[in-house]
Amino acid sequence: MYVFFSTLLLSFVPFVLLGFLAVEILLRHPDNPLHQLTMMLISSLSLIFFLDFLTQVLDYDIIRVFNPQATYVFSFIAMSLLIYFFTVLSRIRFPRMLLHTAAAPPLIAILLMLLSPNMFYLGIREGEHWRVEVHNVGFDALFLLISCYSLSYLLLIMIIGYSKLKRQHIYKREQRMMLTIMRGSSLAAAWLVFAFIVSGLAGESSIAPLDSLPTYAGLILACTLRVAMSKHQFLAVAEQRYKLLFTLSRSGIALINSLGNTIEKNPAFNQLVGISDREEINLLEIIPPQDHEHYRNILRQAFLNGMMPQDLQVPIVNRQGVSYMVEVDSDFLEIEGVMYCYLLVRDITLQQQNETRLLELAYTDSLTGLANRYQFNLRLQEALERSRTYCTRVVVMQMDLDHFKWINDTMGHSAGDLLLIDVARLIRLQAPRNSVVARMGGDEFALLVELGPGQGDAVAADIANRILHGFERQIVLKDKHYHVSCSIGMCIAPEDGQDTETLLRNADTAMYAAKRMGRNQYQMFNETLKSAAEQYLLMQQGLETAMMRDEFSLVYQPQVDSRSGAVIGAEALLRWNSAELGFVSPQDFIPIAEQSGMIRQIGEWVMMEAARQGAAWLQSGGCDKMQISVNVSASQLSDPAFSRKVAAVLQHTGLPPRLLCLEFTESAAIREEEHVMAMCDELVSMGVTLAVDDFGTGYSSMRTVTAFPFQFIKIDRSLIFDIDRNPRNEAVVRSVLELADRLDMNVLAEGVETLEHVNLLQQLGCYYIQGYYYGRPMTVEAFEQWMLNRETSIKRPS
């Protein structure tokens, strides 16, 4: 009974423990080759203990048939697996054939032992207390030779692997893990040799079977692997993934202590702060001196509270003197009882430069450097608020160059741009010091002047006359002298209007009156111009009944991927053919619809009709990736039920949400109100695509682009029509594309009319095209015929 319980404790319990360890390692990552190899190694060591247990408890006649040969078969298999295991662990890249050759000697020993039993004799006999192994000198020599070979190979591999890890600064944890395994393996090897010699020389002991002593070398090795696994995260899947991300990440990653010293850091961090892999650095070294105390307090407080401010933007100057702006995210973790701070550092210098360029694009005209329409509207709104507070007057002038189209057509757009730059300089020179001069688009300019107390119409007239006299000088374009004039319309608040739209409309009306009266003059908005207001009223009344009389219709303009020629979408454009007014341009009636509130009803009709047509094309076998784009006004977005209306349209028509793209125009009117932002999030969650339209005209701001969940930026045609001749517009488009790439947004260029435009946009990385080059806005029938002709031409053999 003593033999059974002693054997149970000395052999069967280690067998069970090693079995559980093998299963645990495999389950950590069943598909990982190193995990599989480790499981096989520990399993073979476990079976050796199991065979030792069977040797002592089974009937002698059974045991002497298969054991102790079976024990040494698994011993030699374990030695071969150890060679594979340590080679993989050392990170040394051996040729596969060479590795198999190195692992072969223990397996050859198995063949020798089984095929030459007389030369390498191994048997078992009944002892006084235990069953004892019997082997001759040949077997002892074979076992010691294979053991010494295996141990020498393992020692050499571990030394080489450790030296390799030591040369790489980021593998400190692996170095400590390798040292742990080397110490445990050395102890196991020493025990194996010692126990084998003792078991052969000491004879039999009544306390325990001495033949089982060498087996405990495997237990020592298994325990070593378990310690390495728990203490150094050996074989941990998360550790392997972390190290891969740590090394390859483009963001700087660093582990720091409470003093700000780096403990670990990745290559991206080293490059950012300008140090080598082996150098250490304190974070305060790269902070500008004037900010040292501030960030030292932040670091001290963070370790005290266990919390660092998130999205912290920090200016740094690296050891090469290069300045960066970085954004820092952080978290705290405890390693072996010590608290560390984990930093994720991103270089946002280029991002801030892009934001600055985008701000410039949003508020200024890229050609002349004047304020754009968006900034002018903001400044006019501010001036009107001051006017109501202090009872002052505000002058608004609209200016349009006379016969500018003739200059463009005869001299080219480059000459036209030079003329616009010169005109901007002229107006700025003649305008009062505190006025606002803006380019509203094309050859249209605007001027905002706040009159002082007691100043009347005469001051406004004097400003207009000075500008007209400034145009009397000749302008030199390409060595030729030209005389250019302009027509000016102006109105004064509060008499001629008390809001931005009214004042600009009235000034525009006066300007066109000046053109009709012979050009090269100014015209004040007055009673004689009421006919224009009457026309406005007539148009407003016509809009109220246009839908009832079925006067609205839609045309569709294709959107094409220039790389493949595939049609990716179609923009639905509204047309109005009035019974009284005839064909009315959207540029004329859309602003009226916005102001009167009719735009919501009209917009809902447009969306329903466009979605219905898109669903019809899809059901008839059309492209299942062609989006239908619909323009949405800011007024529609302010409707609390807008997202529900969109969902109802999609449900009613059967158009998949992914095939509907909503384009937001006049984003100057969009406010980042909570319900509007929530509305956009609802639309995106439904699967609808959002796009910012007319980008670059002053109606789009960086706030709108970054705050709203847009997936598309549509570059306005004003930046495209002369992009092949205007380096400034090309630079602006390139900046927009870089920004879109960083924001993970798509870009579509509008107004593309020539092959040169297409080729240049492709070189810049803009592939989605809309414009006359591919197709004009067409009726449904014409669009379907265009698609049919396009498919036929593509399929026709060359």
PDB file of N, CA and C in Angstrom, residues 586-641:
ATOM      1  N   PRO A 586     -33.145  78.117 -60.719  1.00  0.00           N
ATOM      2  CA  PRO A 586     -33.091  77.804 -59.278  1.00  0.00           C
ATOM      3  C   PRO A 586     -32.364  78.867 -58.470  1.00  0.00           C
ATOM      4  N   GLN A 587     -31.384  79.537 -59.080  1.00  0.00           N
ATOM      5  CA  GLN A 587     -30.665  80.583 -58.360  1.00  0.00           C
ATOM      6  C   GLN A 587     -31.589  81.742 -57.989  1.00  0.00           C
ATOM      7  N   ASP A 588     -32.684  81.894 -58.746  1.00  0.00           N
ATOM      8  CA  ASP A 588     -33.628  82.975 -58.451  1.00  0.00           C
ATOM      9  C   ASP A 588     -34.693  82.555 -57.443  1.00  0.00           C
ATOM     10  N   PHE A 589     -35.254  81.355 -57.610  1.00  0.00           N
ATOM     11  CA  PHE A 589     -36.392  81.019 -56.760  1.00  0.00           C
ATOM     12  C   PHE A 589     -36.023  80.265 -55.474  1.00  0.00           C
ATOM     13  N   ILE A 590     -34.863  79.597 -55.423  1.00  0.00           N
ATOM     14  CA  ILE A 590     -34.491  78.874 -54.203  1.00  0.00           C
ATOM     15  C   ILE A 590     -34.323  79.825 -53.015  1.00  0.00           C
ATOM     16  N   PRO A 591     -33.625  80.978 -53.169  1.00  0.00           N
ATOM     17  CA  PRO A 591     -33.540  81.895 -52.015  1.00  0.00           C
ATOM     18  C   PRO A 591     -34.905  82.389 -51.551  1.00  0.00           C
ATOM     19  N   ILE A 592     -35.822  82.594 -52.497  1.00  0.00           N
ATOM     20  CA  ILE A 592     -37.159  83.041 -52.118  1.00  0.00           C
ATOM     21  C   ILE A 592     -37.885  81.936 -51.356  1.00  0.00           C
ATOM     22  N   ALA A 593     -37.730  80.706 -51.834  1.00  0.00           N
ATOM     23  CA  ALA A 593     -38.344  79.580 -51.135  1.00  0.00           C
ATOM     24  C   ALA A 593     -37.773  79.425 -49.737  1.00  0.00           C
ATOM     25  N   GLU A 594     -36.472  79.662 -49.580  1.00  0.00           N
ATOM     26  CA  GLU A 594     -35.849  79.585 -48.259  1.00  0.00           C
ATOM     27  C   GLU A 594     -36.462  80.625 -47.320  1.00  0.00           C
ATOM     28  N   GLN A 595     -36.570  81.845 -47.807  1.00  0.00           N
ATOM     29  CA  GLN A 595     -37.040  82.928 -46.940  1.00  0.00           C
ATOM     30  C   GLN A 595     -38.519  82.769 -46.606  1.00  0.00           C
ATOM     31  N   SER A 596     -39.308  82.287 -47.554  1.00  0.00           N
ATOM     32  CA  SER A 596     -40.750  82.164 -47.327  1.00  0.00           C
ATOM     33  C   SER A 596     -41.122  80.909 -46.555  1.00  0.00           C
ATOM     34  N   GLY A 597     -40.198  79.967 -46.409  1.00  0.00           N
ATOM     35  CA  GLY A 597     -40.489  78.718 -45.712  1.00  0.00           C
ATOM     36  C   GLY A 597     -41.026  77.635 -46.628  1.00  0.00           C
ATOM     37  N   MET A 598     -41.204  77.950 -47.910  1.00  0.00           N
ATOM     38  CA  MET A 598     -41.694  76.953 -48.867  1.00  0.00           C
ATOM     39  C   MET A 598     -40.670  75.863 -49.135  1.00  0.00           C
ATOM     40  N   ILE A 599     -39.417  76.127 -48.770  1.00  0.00           N
ATOM     41  CA  ILE A 599     -38.346  75.196 -49.125  1.00  0.00           C
ATOM     42  C   ILE A 599     -38.558  73.826 -48.498  1.00  0.00           C
ATOM     43  N   ARG A 600     -39.179  73.778 -47.314  1.00  0.00           N
ATOM     44  CA  ARG A 600     -39.399  72.475 -46.676  1.00  0.00           C
ATOM     45  C   ARG A 600     -40.327  71.603 -47.508  1.00  0.00           C
ATOM     46  N   GLN A 601     -41.444  72.184 -47.922  1.00  0.00           N
ATOM     47  CA  GLN A 601     -42.412  71.426 -48.716  1.00  0.00           C
ATOM     48  C   GLN A 601     -41.812  71.036 -50.061  1.00  0.00           C
ATOM     49  N   ILE A 602     -41.109  71.977 -50.679  1.00  0.00           N
ATOM     50  CA  ILE A 602     -40.486  71.686 -51.980  1.00  0.00           C
ATOM     51  C   ILE A 602     -39.405  70.635 -51.805  1.00  0.00           C
ATOM     52  N   GLY A 603     -38.587  70.762 -50.751  1.00  0.00           N
ATOM     53  CA  GLY A 603     -37.518  69.797 -50.519  1.00  0.00           C
ATOM     54  C   GLY A 603     -38.045  68.400 -50.289  1.00  0.00           C
ATOM     55  N   GLU A 604     -39.157  68.271 -49.559  1.00  0.00           N
ATOM     56  CA  GLU A 604     -39.744  66.950 -49.332  1.00  0.00           C
ATOM     57  C   GLU A 604     -40.249  66.345 -50.632  1.00  0.00           C
ATOM     58  N   TRP A 605     -40.826  67.192 -51.492  1.00  0.00           N
ATOM     59  CA  TRP A 605     -41.282  66.687 -52.799  1.00  0.00           C
ATOM     60  C   TRP A 605     -40.096  66.192 -53.631  1.00  0.00           C
ATOM     61  N   VAL A 606     -39.019  66.991 -53.634  1.00  0.00           N
ATOM     62  CA  VAL A 606     -37.823  66.611 -54.396  1.00  0.00           C
ATOM     63  C   VAL A 606     -37.275  65.278 -53.893  1.00  0.00           C
ATOM     64  N   MET A 607     -37.180  65.117 -52.559  1.00  0.00           N
ATOM     65  CA  MET A 607     -36.641  63.892 -52.003  1.00  0.00           C
ATOM     66  C   MET A 607     -37.505  62.687 -52.358  1.00  0.00           C
ATOM     67  N   MET A 608     -38.841  62.835 -52.236  1.00  0.00           N
ATOM     68  CA  MET A 608     -39.744  61.734 -52.551  1.00  0.00           C
ATOM     69  C   MET A 608     -39.650  61.361 -54.032  1.00  0.00           C
ATOM     70  N   GLU A 609     -39.639  62.380 -54.909  1.00  0.00           N
ATOM     71  CA  GLU A 609     -39.597  62.104 -56.347  1.00  0.00           C
ATOM     72  C   GLU A 609     -38.261  61.470 -56.740  1.00  0.00           C
ATOM     73  N   ALA A 610     -37.142  61.984 -56.184  1.00  0.00           N
ATOM     74  CA  ALA A 610     -35.829  61.437 -56.517  1.00  0.00           C
ATOM     75  C   ALA A 610     -35.683  60.014 -55.999  1.00  0.00           C
ATOM     76  N   ALA A 611     -36.156  59.754 -54.757  1.00  0.00           N
ATOM     77  CA  ALA A 611     -36.077  58.410 -54.190  1.00  0.00           C
ATOM     78  C   ALA A 611     -36.946  57.442 -54.994  1.00  0.00           C
ATOM     79  N   ARG A 612     -38.131  57.910 -55.387  1.00  0.00           N
ATOM     80  CA  ARG A 612     -39.002  57.049 -56.197  1.00  0.00           C
ATOM     81  C   ARG A 612     -38.320  56.674 -57.514  1.00  0.00           C
ATOM     82  N   GLN A 613     -37.670  57.660 -58.137  1.00  0.00           N
ATOM     83  CA  GLN A 613     -37.007  57.378 -59.407  1.00  0.00           C
ATOM     84  C   GLN A 613     -35.802  56.455 -59.199  1.00  0.00           C
ATOM     85  N   GLY A 614     -35.047  56.687 -58.106  1.00  0.00           N
ATOM     86  CA  GLY A 614     -33.910  55.808 -57.820  1.00  0.00           C
ATOM     87  C   GLY A 614     -34.351  54.379 -57.593  1.00  0.00           C
ATOM     88  N   ALA A 615     -35.463  54.178 -56.846  1.00  0.00           N
ATOM     89  CA  ALA A 615     -35.980  52.831 -56.612  1.00  0.00           C
ATOM     90  C   ALA A 615     -36.454  52.194 -57.917  1.00  0.00           C
ATOM     91  N   ALA A 616     -37.068  53.008 -58.793  1.00  0.00           N
ATOM     92  CA  ALA A 616     -37.526  52.478 -60.077  1.00  0.00           C
ATOM     93  C   ALA A 616     -36.355  52.000 -60.918  1.00  0.00           C
ATOM     94  N   TRP A 617     -35.261  52.774 -60.935  1.00  0.00           N
ATOM     95  CA  TRP A 617     -34.068  52.352 -61.686  1.00  0.00           C
ATOM     96  C   TRP A 617     -33.489  51.067 -61.100  1.00  0.00           C
ATOM     97  N   LEU A 618     -33.493  50.977 -59.772  1.00  0.00           N
ATOM     98  CA  LEU A 618     -32.937  49.787 -59.127  1.00  0.00           C
ATOM     99  C   LEU A 618     -33.777  48.555 -59.454  1.00  0.00           C
ATOM    100  N   GLN A 619     -35.101  48.694 -59.420  1.00  0.00           N
ATOM    101  CA  GLN A 619     -35.985  47.551 -59.703  1.00  0.00           C
ATOM    102  C   GLN A 619     -35.932  47.129 -61.153  1.00  0.00           C
ATOM    103  N   SER A 620     -35.608  48.068 -62.036  1.00  0.00           N
ATOM    104  CA  SER A 620     -35.550  47.740 -63.462  1.00  0.00           C
ATOM    105  C   SER A 620     -34.207  47.148 -63.862  1.00  0.00           C
ATOM    106  N   GLY A 621     -33.384  46.847 -62.869  1.00  0.00           N
ATOM    107  CA  GLY A 621     -32.086  46.224 -63.166  1.00  0.00           C
ATOM    108  C   GLY A 621     -30.947  47.193 -63.262  1.00  0.00           C
ATOM    109  N   GLY A 622     -31.135  48.412 -62.738  1.00  0.00           N
ATOM    110  CA  GLY A 622     -30.059  49.394 -62.767  1.00  0.00           C
ATOM    111  C   GLY A 622     -28.958  49.045 -61.793  1.00  0.00           C
ATOM    112  N   CYS A 623     -27.936  49.887 -61.785  1.00  0.00           N
ATOM    113  CA  CYS A 623     -26.775  49.655 -60.915  1.00  0.00           C
ATOM    114  C   CYS A 623     -27.195  49.747 -59.451  1.00  0.00           C
ATOM    115  N   ASP A 624     -26.825  48.746 -58.654  1.00  0.00           N
ATOM    116  CA  ASP A 624     -27.206  48.735 -57.245  1.00  0.00           C
ATOM    117  C   ASP A 624     -26.254  49.543 -56.382  1.00  0.00           C
ATOM    118  N   LYS A 625     -25.332  50.297 -57.014  1.00  0.00           N
ATOM    119  CA  LYS A 625     -24.405  51.139 -56.258  1.00  0.00           C
ATOM    120  C   LYS A 625     -24.557  52.613 -56.622  1.00  0.00           C
ATOM    121  N   MET A 626     -25.553  52.944 -57.486  1.00  0.00           N
ATOM    122  CA  MET A 626     -25.729  54.324 -57.934  1.00  0.00           C
ATOM    123  C   MET A 626     -26.549  55.102 -56.914  1.00  0.00           C
ATOM    124  N   GLN A 627     -25.906  56.068 -56.248  1.00  0.00           N
ATOM    125  CA  GLN A 627     -26.588  56.877 -55.252  1.00  0.00           C
ATOM    126  C   GLN A 627     -27.378  58.000 -55.921  1.00  0.00           C
ATOM    127  N   ILE A 628     -28.500  58.349 -55.320  1.00  0.00           N
ATOM    128  CA  ILE A 628     -29.275  59.502 -55.739  1.00  0.00           C
ATOM    129  C   ILE A 628     -28.989  60.624 -54.750  1.00  0.00           C
ATOM    130  N   SER A 629     -28.426  61.734 -55.249  1.00  0.00           N
ATOM    131  CA  SER A 629     -28.065  62.859 -54.390  1.00  0.00           C
ATOM    132  C   SER A 629     -29.164  63.914 -54.430  1.00  0.00           C
ATOM    133  N   VAL A 630     -29.538  64.401 -53.256  1.00  0.00           N
ATOM    134  CA  VAL A 630     -30.601  65.398 -53.120  1.00  0.00           C
ATOM    135  C   VAL A 630     -30.078  66.541 -52.263  1.00  0.00           C
ATOM    136  N   ASN A 631     -30.299  67.777 -52.732  1.00  0.00           N
ATOM    137  CA  ASN A 631     -29.892  68.942 -51.960  1.00  0.00           C
ATOM    138  C   ASN A 631     -30.881  69.194 -50.833  1.00  0.00           C
ATOM    139  N   VAL A 632     -30.347  69.465 -49.640  1.00  0.00           N
ATOM    140  CA  VAL A 632     -31.164  69.721 -48.459  1.00  0.00           C
ATOM    141  C   VAL A 632     -30.782  71.079 -47.895  1.00  0.00           C
ATOM    142  N   SER A 633     -31.767  71.898 -47.623  1.00  0.00           N
ATOM    143  CA  SER A 633     -31.503  73.233 -47.094  1.00  0.00           C
ATOM    144  C   SER A 633     -31.344  73.198 -45.582  1.00  0.00           C
ATOM    145  N   ALA A 634     -30.769  74.266 -45.056  1.00  0.00           N
ATOM    146  CA  ALA A 634     -30.631  74.378 -43.598  1.00  0.00           C
ATOM    147  C   ALA A 634     -31.992  74.428 -42.930  1.00  0.00           C
ATOM    148  N   SER A 635     -32.992  75.003 -43.627  1.00  0.00           N
ATOM    149  CA  SER A 635     -34.342  75.063 -43.066  1.00  0.00           C
ATOM    150  C   SER A 635     -34.919  73.673 -42.857  1.00  0.00           C
ATOM    151  N   GLN A 636     -34.661  72.773 -43.813  1.00  0.00           N
ATOM    152  CA  GLN A 636     -35.139  71.403 -43.644  1.00  0.00           C
ATOM    153  C   GLN A 636     -34.471  70.732 -42.449  1.00  0.00           C
ATOM    154  N   LEU A 637     -33.182  70.957 -42.289  1.00  0.00           N
ATOM    155  CA  LEU A 637     -32.464  70.346 -41.174  1.00  0.00           C
ATOM    156  C   LEU A 637     -32.989  70.816 -39.825  1.00  0.00           C
ATOM    157  N   SER A 638     -33.480  72.052 -39.769  1.00  0.00           N
ATOM    158  CA  SER A 638     -33.984  72.559 -38.500  1.00  0.00           C
ATOM    159  C   SER A 638     -35.348  71.983 -38.139  1.00  0.00           C
ATOM    160  N   ASP A 639     -35.947  71.249 -39.079  1.00  0.00           N
ATOM    161  CA  ASP A 639     -37.219  70.587 -38.810  1.00  0.00           C
ATOM    162  C   ASP A 639     -36.974  69.400 -37.876  1.00  0.00           C
ATOM    163  N   PRO A 640     -37.567  69.382 -36.668  1.00  0.00           N
ATOM    164  CA  PRO A 640     -37.310  68.279 -35.713  1.00  0.00           C
ATOM    165  C   PRO A 640     -37.714  66.913 -36.259  1.00  0.00           C
ATOM    166  N   ALA A 641     -38.657  66.908 -37.218  1.00  0.00           N
ATOM    167  CA  ALA A 641     -39.141  65.629 -37.745  1.00  0.00           C
ATOM    168  C   ALA A 641     -38.441  65.237 -39.039  1.00  0.00           C
TER     169      ALA A 641
END
